[in-house]
mmCIF file of N, CA and C and ligand atoms in Angstrom:
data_model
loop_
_atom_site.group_PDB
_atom_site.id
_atom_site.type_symbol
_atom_site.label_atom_id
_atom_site.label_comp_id
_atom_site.label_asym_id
_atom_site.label_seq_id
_atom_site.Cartn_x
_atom_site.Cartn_y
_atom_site.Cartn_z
ATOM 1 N N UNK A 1 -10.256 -8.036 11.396
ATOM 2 C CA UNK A 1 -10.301 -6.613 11.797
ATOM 3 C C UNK A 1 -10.961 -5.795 10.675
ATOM 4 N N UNK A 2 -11.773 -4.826 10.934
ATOM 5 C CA UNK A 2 -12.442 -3.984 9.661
ATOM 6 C C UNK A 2 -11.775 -2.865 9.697
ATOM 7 N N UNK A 3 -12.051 -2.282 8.287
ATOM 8 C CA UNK A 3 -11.362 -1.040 8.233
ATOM 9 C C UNK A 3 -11.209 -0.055 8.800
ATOM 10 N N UNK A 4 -11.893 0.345 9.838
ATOM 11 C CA UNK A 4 -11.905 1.449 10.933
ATOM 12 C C UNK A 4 -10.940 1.139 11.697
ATOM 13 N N UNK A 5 -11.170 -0.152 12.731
ATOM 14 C CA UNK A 5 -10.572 -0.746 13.487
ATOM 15 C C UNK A 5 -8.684 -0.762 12.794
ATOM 16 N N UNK A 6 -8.355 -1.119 11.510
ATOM 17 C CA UNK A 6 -6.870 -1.116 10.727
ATOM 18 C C UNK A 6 -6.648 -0.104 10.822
ATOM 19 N N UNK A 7 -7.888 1.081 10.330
ATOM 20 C CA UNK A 7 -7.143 2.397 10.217
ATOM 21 C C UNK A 7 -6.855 3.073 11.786
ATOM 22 N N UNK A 8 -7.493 2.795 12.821
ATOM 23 C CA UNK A 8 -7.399 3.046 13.815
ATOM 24 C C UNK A 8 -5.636 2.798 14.315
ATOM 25 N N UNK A 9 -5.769 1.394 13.875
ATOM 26 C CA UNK A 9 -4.417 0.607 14.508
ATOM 27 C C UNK A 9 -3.095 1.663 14.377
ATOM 28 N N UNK A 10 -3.515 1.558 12.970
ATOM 29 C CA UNK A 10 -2.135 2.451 12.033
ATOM 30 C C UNK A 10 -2.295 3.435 12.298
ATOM 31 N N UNK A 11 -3.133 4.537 12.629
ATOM 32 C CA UNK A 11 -2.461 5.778 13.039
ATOM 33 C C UNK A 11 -2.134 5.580 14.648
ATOM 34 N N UNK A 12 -2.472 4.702 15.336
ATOM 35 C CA UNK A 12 -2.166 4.477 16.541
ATOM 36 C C UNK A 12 -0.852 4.718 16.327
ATOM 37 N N UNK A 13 -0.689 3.334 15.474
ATOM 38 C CA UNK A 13 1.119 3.038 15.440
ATOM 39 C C UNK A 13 2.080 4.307 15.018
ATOM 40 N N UNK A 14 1.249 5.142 14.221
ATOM 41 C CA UNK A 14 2.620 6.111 13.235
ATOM 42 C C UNK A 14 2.629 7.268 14.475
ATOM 43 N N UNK A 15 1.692 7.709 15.478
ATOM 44 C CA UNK A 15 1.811 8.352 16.536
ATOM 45 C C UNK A 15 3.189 7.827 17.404
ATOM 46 N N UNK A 16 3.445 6.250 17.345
ATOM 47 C CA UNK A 16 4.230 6.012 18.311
ATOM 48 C C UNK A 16 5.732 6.863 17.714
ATOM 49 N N UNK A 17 5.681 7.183 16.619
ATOM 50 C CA UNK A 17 6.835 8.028 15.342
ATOM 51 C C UNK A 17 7.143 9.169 15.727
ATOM 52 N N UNK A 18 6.075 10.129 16.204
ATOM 53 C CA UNK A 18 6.258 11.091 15.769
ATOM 54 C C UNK A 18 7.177 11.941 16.528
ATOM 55 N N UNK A 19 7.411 13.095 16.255
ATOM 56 C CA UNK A 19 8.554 14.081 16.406
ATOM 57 C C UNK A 19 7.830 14.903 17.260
ATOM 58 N N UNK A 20 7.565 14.993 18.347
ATOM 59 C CA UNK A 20 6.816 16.006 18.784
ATOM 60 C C UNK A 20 7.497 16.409 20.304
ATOM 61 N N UNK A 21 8.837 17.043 20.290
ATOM 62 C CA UNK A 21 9.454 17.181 21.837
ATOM 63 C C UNK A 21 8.762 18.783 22.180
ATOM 64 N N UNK A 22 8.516 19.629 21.180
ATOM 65 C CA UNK A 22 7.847 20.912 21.466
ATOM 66 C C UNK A 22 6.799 21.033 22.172
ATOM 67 N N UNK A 23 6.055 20.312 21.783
ATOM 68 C CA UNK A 23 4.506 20.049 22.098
ATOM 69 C C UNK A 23 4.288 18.782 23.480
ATOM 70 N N UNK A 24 4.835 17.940 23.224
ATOM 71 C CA UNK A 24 4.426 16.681 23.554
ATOM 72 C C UNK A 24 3.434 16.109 23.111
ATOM 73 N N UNK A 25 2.693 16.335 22.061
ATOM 74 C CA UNK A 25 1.473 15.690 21.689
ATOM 75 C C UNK A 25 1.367 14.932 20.411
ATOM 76 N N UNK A 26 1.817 13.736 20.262
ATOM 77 C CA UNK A 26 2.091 12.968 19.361
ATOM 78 C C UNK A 26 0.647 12.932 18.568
ATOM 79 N N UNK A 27 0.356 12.809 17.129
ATOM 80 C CA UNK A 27 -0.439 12.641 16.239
ATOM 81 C C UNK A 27 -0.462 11.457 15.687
ATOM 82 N N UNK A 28 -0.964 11.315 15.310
ATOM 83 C CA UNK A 28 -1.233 9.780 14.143
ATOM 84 C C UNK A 28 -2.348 9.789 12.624
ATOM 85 N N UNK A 29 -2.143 9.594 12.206
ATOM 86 C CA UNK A 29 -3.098 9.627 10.721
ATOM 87 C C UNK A 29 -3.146 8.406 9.872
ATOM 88 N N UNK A 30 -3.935 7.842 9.450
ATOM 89 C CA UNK A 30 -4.308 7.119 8.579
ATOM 90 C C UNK A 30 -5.282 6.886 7.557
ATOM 91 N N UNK A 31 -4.779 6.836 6.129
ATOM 92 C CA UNK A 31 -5.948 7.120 5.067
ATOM 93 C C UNK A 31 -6.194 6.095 4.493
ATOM 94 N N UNK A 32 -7.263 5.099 3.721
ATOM 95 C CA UNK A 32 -7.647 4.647 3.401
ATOM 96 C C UNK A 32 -7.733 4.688 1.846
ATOM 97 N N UNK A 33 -6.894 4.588 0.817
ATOM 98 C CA UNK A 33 -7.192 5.616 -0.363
ATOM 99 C C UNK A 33 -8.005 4.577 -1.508
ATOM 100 N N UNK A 34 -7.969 5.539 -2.369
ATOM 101 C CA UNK A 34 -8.924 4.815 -3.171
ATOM 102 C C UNK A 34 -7.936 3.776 -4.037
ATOM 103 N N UNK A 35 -6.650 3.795 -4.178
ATOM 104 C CA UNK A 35 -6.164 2.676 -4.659
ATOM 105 C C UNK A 35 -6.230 1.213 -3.315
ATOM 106 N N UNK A 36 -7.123 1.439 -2.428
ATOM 107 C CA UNK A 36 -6.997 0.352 -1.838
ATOM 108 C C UNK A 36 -5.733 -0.009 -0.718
ATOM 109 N N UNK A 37 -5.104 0.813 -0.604
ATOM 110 C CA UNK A 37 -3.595 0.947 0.147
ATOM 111 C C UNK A 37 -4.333 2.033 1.589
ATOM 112 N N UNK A 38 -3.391 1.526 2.621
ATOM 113 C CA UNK A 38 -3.447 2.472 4.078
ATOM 114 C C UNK A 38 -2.470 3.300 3.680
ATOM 115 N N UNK A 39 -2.204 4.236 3.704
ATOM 116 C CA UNK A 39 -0.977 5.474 4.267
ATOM 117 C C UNK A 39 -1.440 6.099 5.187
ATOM 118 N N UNK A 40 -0.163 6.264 6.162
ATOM 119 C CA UNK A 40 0.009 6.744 7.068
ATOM 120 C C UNK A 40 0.956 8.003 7.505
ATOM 121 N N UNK A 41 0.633 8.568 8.446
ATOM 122 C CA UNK A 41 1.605 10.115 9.019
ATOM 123 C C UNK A 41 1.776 10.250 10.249
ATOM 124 N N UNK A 42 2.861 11.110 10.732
ATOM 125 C CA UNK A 42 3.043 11.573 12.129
ATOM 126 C C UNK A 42 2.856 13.226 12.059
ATOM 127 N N UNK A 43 2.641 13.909 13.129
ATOM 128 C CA UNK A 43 3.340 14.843 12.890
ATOM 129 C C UNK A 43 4.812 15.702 13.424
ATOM 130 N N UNK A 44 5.210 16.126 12.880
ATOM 131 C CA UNK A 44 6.994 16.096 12.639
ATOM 132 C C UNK A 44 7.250 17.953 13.200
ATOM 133 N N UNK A 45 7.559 18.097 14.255
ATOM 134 C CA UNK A 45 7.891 19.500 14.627
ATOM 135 C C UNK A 45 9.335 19.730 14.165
ATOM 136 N N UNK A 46 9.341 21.388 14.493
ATOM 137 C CA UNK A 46 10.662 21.715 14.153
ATOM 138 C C UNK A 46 11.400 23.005 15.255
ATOM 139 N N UNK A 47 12.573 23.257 15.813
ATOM 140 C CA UNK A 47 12.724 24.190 16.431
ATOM 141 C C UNK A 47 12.062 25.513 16.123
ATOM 142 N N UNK A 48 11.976 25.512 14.947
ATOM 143 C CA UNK A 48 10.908 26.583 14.075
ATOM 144 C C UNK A 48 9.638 26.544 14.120
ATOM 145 N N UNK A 49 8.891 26.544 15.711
ATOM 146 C CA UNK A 49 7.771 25.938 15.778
ATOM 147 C C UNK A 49 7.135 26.051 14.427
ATOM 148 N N UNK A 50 6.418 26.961 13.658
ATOM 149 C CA UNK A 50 5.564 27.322 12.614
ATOM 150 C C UNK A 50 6.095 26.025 11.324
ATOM 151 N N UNK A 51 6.966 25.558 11.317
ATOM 152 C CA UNK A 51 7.630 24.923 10.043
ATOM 153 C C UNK A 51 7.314 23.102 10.214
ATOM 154 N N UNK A 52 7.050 22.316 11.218
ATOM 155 C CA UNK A 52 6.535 21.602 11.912
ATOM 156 C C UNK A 52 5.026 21.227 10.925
ATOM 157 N N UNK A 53 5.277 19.957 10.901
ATOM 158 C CA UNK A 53 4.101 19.596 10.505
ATOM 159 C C UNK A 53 3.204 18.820 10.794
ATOM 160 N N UNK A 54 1.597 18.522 10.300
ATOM 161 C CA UNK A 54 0.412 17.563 11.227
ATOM 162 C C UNK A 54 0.484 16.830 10.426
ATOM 163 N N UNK A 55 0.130 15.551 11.489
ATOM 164 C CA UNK A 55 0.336 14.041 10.863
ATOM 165 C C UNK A 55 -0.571 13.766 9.782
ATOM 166 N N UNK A 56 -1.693 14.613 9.334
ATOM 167 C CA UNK A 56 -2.527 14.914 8.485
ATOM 168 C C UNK A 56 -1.555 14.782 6.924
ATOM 169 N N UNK A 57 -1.182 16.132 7.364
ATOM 170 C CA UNK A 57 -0.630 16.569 6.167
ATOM 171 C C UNK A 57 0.892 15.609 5.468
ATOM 172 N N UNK A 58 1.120 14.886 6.840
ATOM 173 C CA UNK A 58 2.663 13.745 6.437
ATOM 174 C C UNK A 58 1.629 12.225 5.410
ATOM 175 N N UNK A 59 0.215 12.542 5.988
ATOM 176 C CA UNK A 59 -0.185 10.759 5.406
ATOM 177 C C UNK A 59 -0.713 11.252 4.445
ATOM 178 N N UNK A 60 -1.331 12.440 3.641
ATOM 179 C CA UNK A 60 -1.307 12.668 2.563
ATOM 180 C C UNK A 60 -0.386 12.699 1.416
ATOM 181 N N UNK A 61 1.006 13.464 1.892
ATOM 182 C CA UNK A 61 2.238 13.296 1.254
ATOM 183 C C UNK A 61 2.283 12.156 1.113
ATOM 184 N N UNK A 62 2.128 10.952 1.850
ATOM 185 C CA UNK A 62 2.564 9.538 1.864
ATOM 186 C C UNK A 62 1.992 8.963 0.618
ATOM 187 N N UNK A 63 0.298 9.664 0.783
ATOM 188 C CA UNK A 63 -0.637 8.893 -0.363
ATOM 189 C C UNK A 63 -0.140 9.595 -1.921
ATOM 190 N N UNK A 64 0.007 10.802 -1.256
ATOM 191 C CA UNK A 64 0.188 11.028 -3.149
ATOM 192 C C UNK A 64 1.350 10.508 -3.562
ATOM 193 N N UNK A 65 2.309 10.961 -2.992
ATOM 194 C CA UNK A 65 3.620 10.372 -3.532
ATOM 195 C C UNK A 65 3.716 8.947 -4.037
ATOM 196 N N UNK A 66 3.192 7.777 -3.380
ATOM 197 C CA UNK A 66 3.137 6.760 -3.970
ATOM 198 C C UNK A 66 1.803 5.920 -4.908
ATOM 199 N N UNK A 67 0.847 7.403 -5.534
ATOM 200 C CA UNK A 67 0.358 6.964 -6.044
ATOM 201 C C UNK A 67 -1.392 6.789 -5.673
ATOM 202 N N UNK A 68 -1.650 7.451 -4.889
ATOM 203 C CA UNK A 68 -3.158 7.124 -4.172
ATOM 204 C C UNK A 68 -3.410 8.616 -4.893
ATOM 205 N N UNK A 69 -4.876 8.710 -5.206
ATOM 206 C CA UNK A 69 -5.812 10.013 -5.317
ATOM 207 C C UNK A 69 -6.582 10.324 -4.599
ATOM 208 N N UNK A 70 -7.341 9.496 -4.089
ATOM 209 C CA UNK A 70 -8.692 9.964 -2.955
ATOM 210 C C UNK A 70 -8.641 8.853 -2.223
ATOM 211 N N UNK A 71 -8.753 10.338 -0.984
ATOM 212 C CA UNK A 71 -9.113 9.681 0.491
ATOM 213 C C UNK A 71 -10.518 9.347 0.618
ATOM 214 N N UNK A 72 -10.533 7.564 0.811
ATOM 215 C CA UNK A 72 -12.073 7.533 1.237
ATOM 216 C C UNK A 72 -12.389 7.448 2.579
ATOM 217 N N UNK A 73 -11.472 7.071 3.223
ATOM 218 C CA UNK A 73 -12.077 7.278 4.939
ATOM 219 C C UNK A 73 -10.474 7.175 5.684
ATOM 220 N N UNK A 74 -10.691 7.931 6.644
ATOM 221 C CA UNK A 74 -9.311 8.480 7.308
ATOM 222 C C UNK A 74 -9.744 8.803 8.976
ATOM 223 N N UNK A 75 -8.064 8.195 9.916
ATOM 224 C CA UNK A 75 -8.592 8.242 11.249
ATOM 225 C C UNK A 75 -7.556 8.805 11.467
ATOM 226 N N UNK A 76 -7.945 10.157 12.435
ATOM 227 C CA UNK A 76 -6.622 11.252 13.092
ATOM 228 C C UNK A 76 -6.813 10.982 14.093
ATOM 229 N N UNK A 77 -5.542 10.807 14.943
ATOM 230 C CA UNK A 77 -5.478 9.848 16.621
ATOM 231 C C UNK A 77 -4.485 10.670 17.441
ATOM 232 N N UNK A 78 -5.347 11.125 18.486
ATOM 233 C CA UNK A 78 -4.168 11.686 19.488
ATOM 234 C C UNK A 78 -4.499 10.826 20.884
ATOM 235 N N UNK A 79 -3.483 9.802 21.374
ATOM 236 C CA UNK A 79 -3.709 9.623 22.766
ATOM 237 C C UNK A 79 -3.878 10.147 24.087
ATOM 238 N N UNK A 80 -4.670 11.122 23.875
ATOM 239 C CA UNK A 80 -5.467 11.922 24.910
ATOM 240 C C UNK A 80 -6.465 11.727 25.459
ATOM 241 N N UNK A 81 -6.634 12.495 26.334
ATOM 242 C CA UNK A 81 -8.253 12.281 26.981
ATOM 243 C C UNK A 81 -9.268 13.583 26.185
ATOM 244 N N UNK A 82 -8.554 14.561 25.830
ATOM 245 C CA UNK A 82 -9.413 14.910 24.691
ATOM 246 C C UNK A 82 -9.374 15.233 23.267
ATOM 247 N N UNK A 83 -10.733 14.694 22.511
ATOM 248 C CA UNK A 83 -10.495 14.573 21.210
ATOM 249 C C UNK A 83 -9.524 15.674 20.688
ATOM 250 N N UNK A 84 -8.876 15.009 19.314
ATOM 251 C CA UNK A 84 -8.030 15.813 18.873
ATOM 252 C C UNK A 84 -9.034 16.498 17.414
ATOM 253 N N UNK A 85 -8.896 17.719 17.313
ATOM 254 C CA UNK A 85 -9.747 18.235 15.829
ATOM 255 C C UNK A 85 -8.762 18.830 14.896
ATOM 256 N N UNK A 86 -8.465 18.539 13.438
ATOM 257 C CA UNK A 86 -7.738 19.050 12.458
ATOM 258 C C UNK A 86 -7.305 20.609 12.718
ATOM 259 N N UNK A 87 -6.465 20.979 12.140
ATOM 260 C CA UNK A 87 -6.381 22.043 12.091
ATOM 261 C C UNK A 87 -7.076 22.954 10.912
ATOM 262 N N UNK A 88 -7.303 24.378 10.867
ATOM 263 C CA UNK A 88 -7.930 24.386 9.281
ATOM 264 C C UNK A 88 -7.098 24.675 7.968
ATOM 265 N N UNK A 89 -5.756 24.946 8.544
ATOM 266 C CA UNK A 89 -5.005 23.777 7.258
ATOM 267 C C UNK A 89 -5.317 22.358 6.699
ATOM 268 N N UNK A 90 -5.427 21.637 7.568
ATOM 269 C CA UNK A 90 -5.578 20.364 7.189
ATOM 270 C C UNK A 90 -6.861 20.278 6.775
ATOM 271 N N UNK A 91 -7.818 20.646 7.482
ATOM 272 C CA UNK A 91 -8.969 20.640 6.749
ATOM 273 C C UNK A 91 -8.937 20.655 5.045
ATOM 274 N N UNK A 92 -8.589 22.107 4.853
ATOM 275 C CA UNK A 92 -8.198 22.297 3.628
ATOM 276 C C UNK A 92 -7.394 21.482 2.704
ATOM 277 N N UNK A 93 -6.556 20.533 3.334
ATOM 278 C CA UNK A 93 -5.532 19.674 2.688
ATOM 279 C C UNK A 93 -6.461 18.384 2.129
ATOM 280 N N UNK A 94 -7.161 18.041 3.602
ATOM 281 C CA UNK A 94 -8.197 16.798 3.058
ATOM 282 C C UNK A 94 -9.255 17.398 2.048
ATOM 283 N N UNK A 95 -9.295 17.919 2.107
ATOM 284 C CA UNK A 95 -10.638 18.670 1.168
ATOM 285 C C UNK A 95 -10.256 18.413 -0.419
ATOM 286 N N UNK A 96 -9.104 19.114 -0.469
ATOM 287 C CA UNK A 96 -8.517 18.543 -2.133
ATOM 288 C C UNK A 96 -8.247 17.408 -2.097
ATOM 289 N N UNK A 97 -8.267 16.204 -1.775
ATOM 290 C CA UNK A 97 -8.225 15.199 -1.862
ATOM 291 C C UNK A 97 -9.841 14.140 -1.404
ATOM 292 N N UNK A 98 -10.674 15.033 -1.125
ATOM 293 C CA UNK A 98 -12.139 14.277 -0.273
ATOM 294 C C UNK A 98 -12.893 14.707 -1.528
ATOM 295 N N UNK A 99 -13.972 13.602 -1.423
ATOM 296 C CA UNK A 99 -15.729 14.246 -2.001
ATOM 297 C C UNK A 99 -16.733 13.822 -0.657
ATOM 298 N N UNK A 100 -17.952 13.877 -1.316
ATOM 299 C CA UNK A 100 -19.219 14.398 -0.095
ATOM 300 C C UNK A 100 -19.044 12.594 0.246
ATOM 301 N N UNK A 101 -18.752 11.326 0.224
ATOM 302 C CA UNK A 101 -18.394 10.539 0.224
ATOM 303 C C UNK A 101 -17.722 10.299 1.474
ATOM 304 N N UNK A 102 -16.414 11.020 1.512
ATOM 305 C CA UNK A 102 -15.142 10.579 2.353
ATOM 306 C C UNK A 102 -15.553 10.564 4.308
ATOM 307 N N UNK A 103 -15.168 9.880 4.731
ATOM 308 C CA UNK A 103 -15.784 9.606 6.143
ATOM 309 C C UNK A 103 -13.828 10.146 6.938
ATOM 310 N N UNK A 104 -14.034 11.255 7.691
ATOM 311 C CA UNK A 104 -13.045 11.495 8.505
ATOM 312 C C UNK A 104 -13.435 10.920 10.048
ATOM 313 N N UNK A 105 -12.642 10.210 10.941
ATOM 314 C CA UNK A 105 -12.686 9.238 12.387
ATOM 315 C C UNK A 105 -12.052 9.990 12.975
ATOM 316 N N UNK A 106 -12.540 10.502 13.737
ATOM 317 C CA UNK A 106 -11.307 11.203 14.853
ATOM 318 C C UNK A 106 -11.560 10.307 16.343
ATOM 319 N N UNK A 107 -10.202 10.261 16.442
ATOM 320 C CA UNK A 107 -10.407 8.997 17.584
ATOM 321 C C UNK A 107 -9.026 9.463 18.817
ATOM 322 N N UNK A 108 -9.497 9.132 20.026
ATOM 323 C CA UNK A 108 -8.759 9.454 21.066
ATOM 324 C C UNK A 108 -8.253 7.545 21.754
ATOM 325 N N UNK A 109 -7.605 8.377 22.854
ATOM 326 C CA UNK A 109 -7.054 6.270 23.187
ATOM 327 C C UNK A 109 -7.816 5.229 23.195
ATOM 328 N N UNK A 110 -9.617 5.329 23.755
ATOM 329 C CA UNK A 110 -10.187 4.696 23.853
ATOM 330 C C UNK A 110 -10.630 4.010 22.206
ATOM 331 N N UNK A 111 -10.413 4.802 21.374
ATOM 332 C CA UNK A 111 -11.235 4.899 20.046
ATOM 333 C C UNK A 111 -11.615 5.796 19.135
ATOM 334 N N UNK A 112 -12.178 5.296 18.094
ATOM 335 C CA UNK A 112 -13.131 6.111 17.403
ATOM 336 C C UNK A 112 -14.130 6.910 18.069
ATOM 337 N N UNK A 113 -14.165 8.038 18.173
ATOM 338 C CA UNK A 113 -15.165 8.878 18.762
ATOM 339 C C UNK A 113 -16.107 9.496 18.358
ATOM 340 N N UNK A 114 -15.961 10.376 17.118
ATOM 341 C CA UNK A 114 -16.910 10.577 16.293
ATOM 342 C C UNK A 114 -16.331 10.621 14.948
ATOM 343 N N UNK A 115 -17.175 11.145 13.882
ATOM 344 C CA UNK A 115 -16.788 10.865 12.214
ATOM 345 C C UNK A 115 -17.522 11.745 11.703
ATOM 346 N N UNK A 116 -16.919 12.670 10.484
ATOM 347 C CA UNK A 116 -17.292 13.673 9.946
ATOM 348 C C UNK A 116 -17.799 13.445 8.453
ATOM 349 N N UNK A 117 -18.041 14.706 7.636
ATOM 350 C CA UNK A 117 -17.521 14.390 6.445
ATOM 351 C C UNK A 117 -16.832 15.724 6.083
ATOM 352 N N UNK A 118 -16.207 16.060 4.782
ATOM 353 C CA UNK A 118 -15.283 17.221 4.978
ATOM 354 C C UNK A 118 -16.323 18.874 5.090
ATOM 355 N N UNK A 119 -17.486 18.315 3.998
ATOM 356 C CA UNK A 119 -18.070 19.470 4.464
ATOM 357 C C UNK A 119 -18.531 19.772 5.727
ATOM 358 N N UNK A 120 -18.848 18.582 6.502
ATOM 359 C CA UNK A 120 -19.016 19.673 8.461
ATOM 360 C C UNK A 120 -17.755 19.991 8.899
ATOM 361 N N UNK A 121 -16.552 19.767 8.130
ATOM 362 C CA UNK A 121 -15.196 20.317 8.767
ATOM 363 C C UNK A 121 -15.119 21.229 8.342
ATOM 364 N N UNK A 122 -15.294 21.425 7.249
ATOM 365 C CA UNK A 122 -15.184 22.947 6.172
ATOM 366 C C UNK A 122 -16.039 23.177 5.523
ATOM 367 N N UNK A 123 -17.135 23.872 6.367
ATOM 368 C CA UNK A 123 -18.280 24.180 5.347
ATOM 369 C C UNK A 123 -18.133 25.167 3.976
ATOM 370 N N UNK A 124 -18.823 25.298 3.400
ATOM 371 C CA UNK A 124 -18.354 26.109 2.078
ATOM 372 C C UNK A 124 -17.330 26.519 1.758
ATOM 373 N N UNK A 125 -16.392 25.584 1.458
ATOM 374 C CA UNK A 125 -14.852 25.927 1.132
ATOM 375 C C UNK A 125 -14.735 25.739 0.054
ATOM 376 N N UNK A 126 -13.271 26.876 -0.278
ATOM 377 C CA UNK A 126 -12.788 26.895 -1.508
ATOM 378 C C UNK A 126 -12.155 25.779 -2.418
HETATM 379 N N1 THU B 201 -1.331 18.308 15.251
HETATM 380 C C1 THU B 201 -1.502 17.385 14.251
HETATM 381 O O1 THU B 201 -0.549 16.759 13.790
HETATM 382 N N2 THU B 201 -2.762 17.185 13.790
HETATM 383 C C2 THU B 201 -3.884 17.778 14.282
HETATM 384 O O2 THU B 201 -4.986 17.479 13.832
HETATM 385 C C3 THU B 201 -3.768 18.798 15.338
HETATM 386 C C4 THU B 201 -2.409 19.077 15.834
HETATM 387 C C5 THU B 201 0.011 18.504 15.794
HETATM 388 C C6 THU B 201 0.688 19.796 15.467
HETATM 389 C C7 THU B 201 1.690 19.894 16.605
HETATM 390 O O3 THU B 201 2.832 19.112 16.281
HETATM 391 C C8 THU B 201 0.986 19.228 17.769
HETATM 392 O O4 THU B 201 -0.046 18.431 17.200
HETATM 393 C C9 THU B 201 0.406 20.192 18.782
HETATM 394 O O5 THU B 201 -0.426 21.099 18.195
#
């Protein structure tokens, strides 16, 4: 299996996790980091809709906390029929952690659908 295809798998899988009775729309994330390790996220709602978080922002926590610095390629997965796109929080979240390098996958049930890099997600950002 290649790395798209793993990272695919795994955010498949951490979607099957997530906390999402508000919404119904389960997330999935998976990063690739530069220590060579997958981490993964869901995203995790809360009766407090606003306090709730994207599976983005759970597989980053995952990476730093145990030690990863940079994301080199990362797949955000919603089993939908249509693509799912970051929020521009998250944008911003991958961004401190991306260079012009990092390949973002956004992929729906069928797959990988298309792939970014952070600057067409966030052009001239802070
Ligand atoms: N969500 C994510 O986790 N990542 C995204 O890229 C977009 C949206 C979550 C937030 C909320 O729990 C649900 O999807 C519906 O917006």
């Amino acid at each position: 299996m290649n790395i798209k295809e793993k990272l695919f798998q795994t955010a498949k899988e951490a979607s099957l996790n997530s906390f999402s009775p508000y919404s119904n729309f389960p997330v999935g994330a998976a990063i690739l980091a530069d220590d060579g390790n997958i981490y993964k996220g869901c995203n995790v709602e809360n009766i407090s809709y606003p306090v709730g978080i994207c599976a983005e922002s759970a597989a980053i926590a995952a990476m730093i906390c145990d030690g990863g610095k940079k994301i080199i390629e990362m797949v955000i997965f919603a089993p939908s029929d249509k693509l799912i796109s970051p929020c521009g929080a998250c944008r911003q979240r991958i961004k401190e952690f991306a260079d012009n390098q990092t390949i973002i996958h956004l992929a729906d049930k069928n797959g990988i659908q298309k792939s970014f890099t952070i600057e067409e997600l966030l052009p001239f950002s802070f």
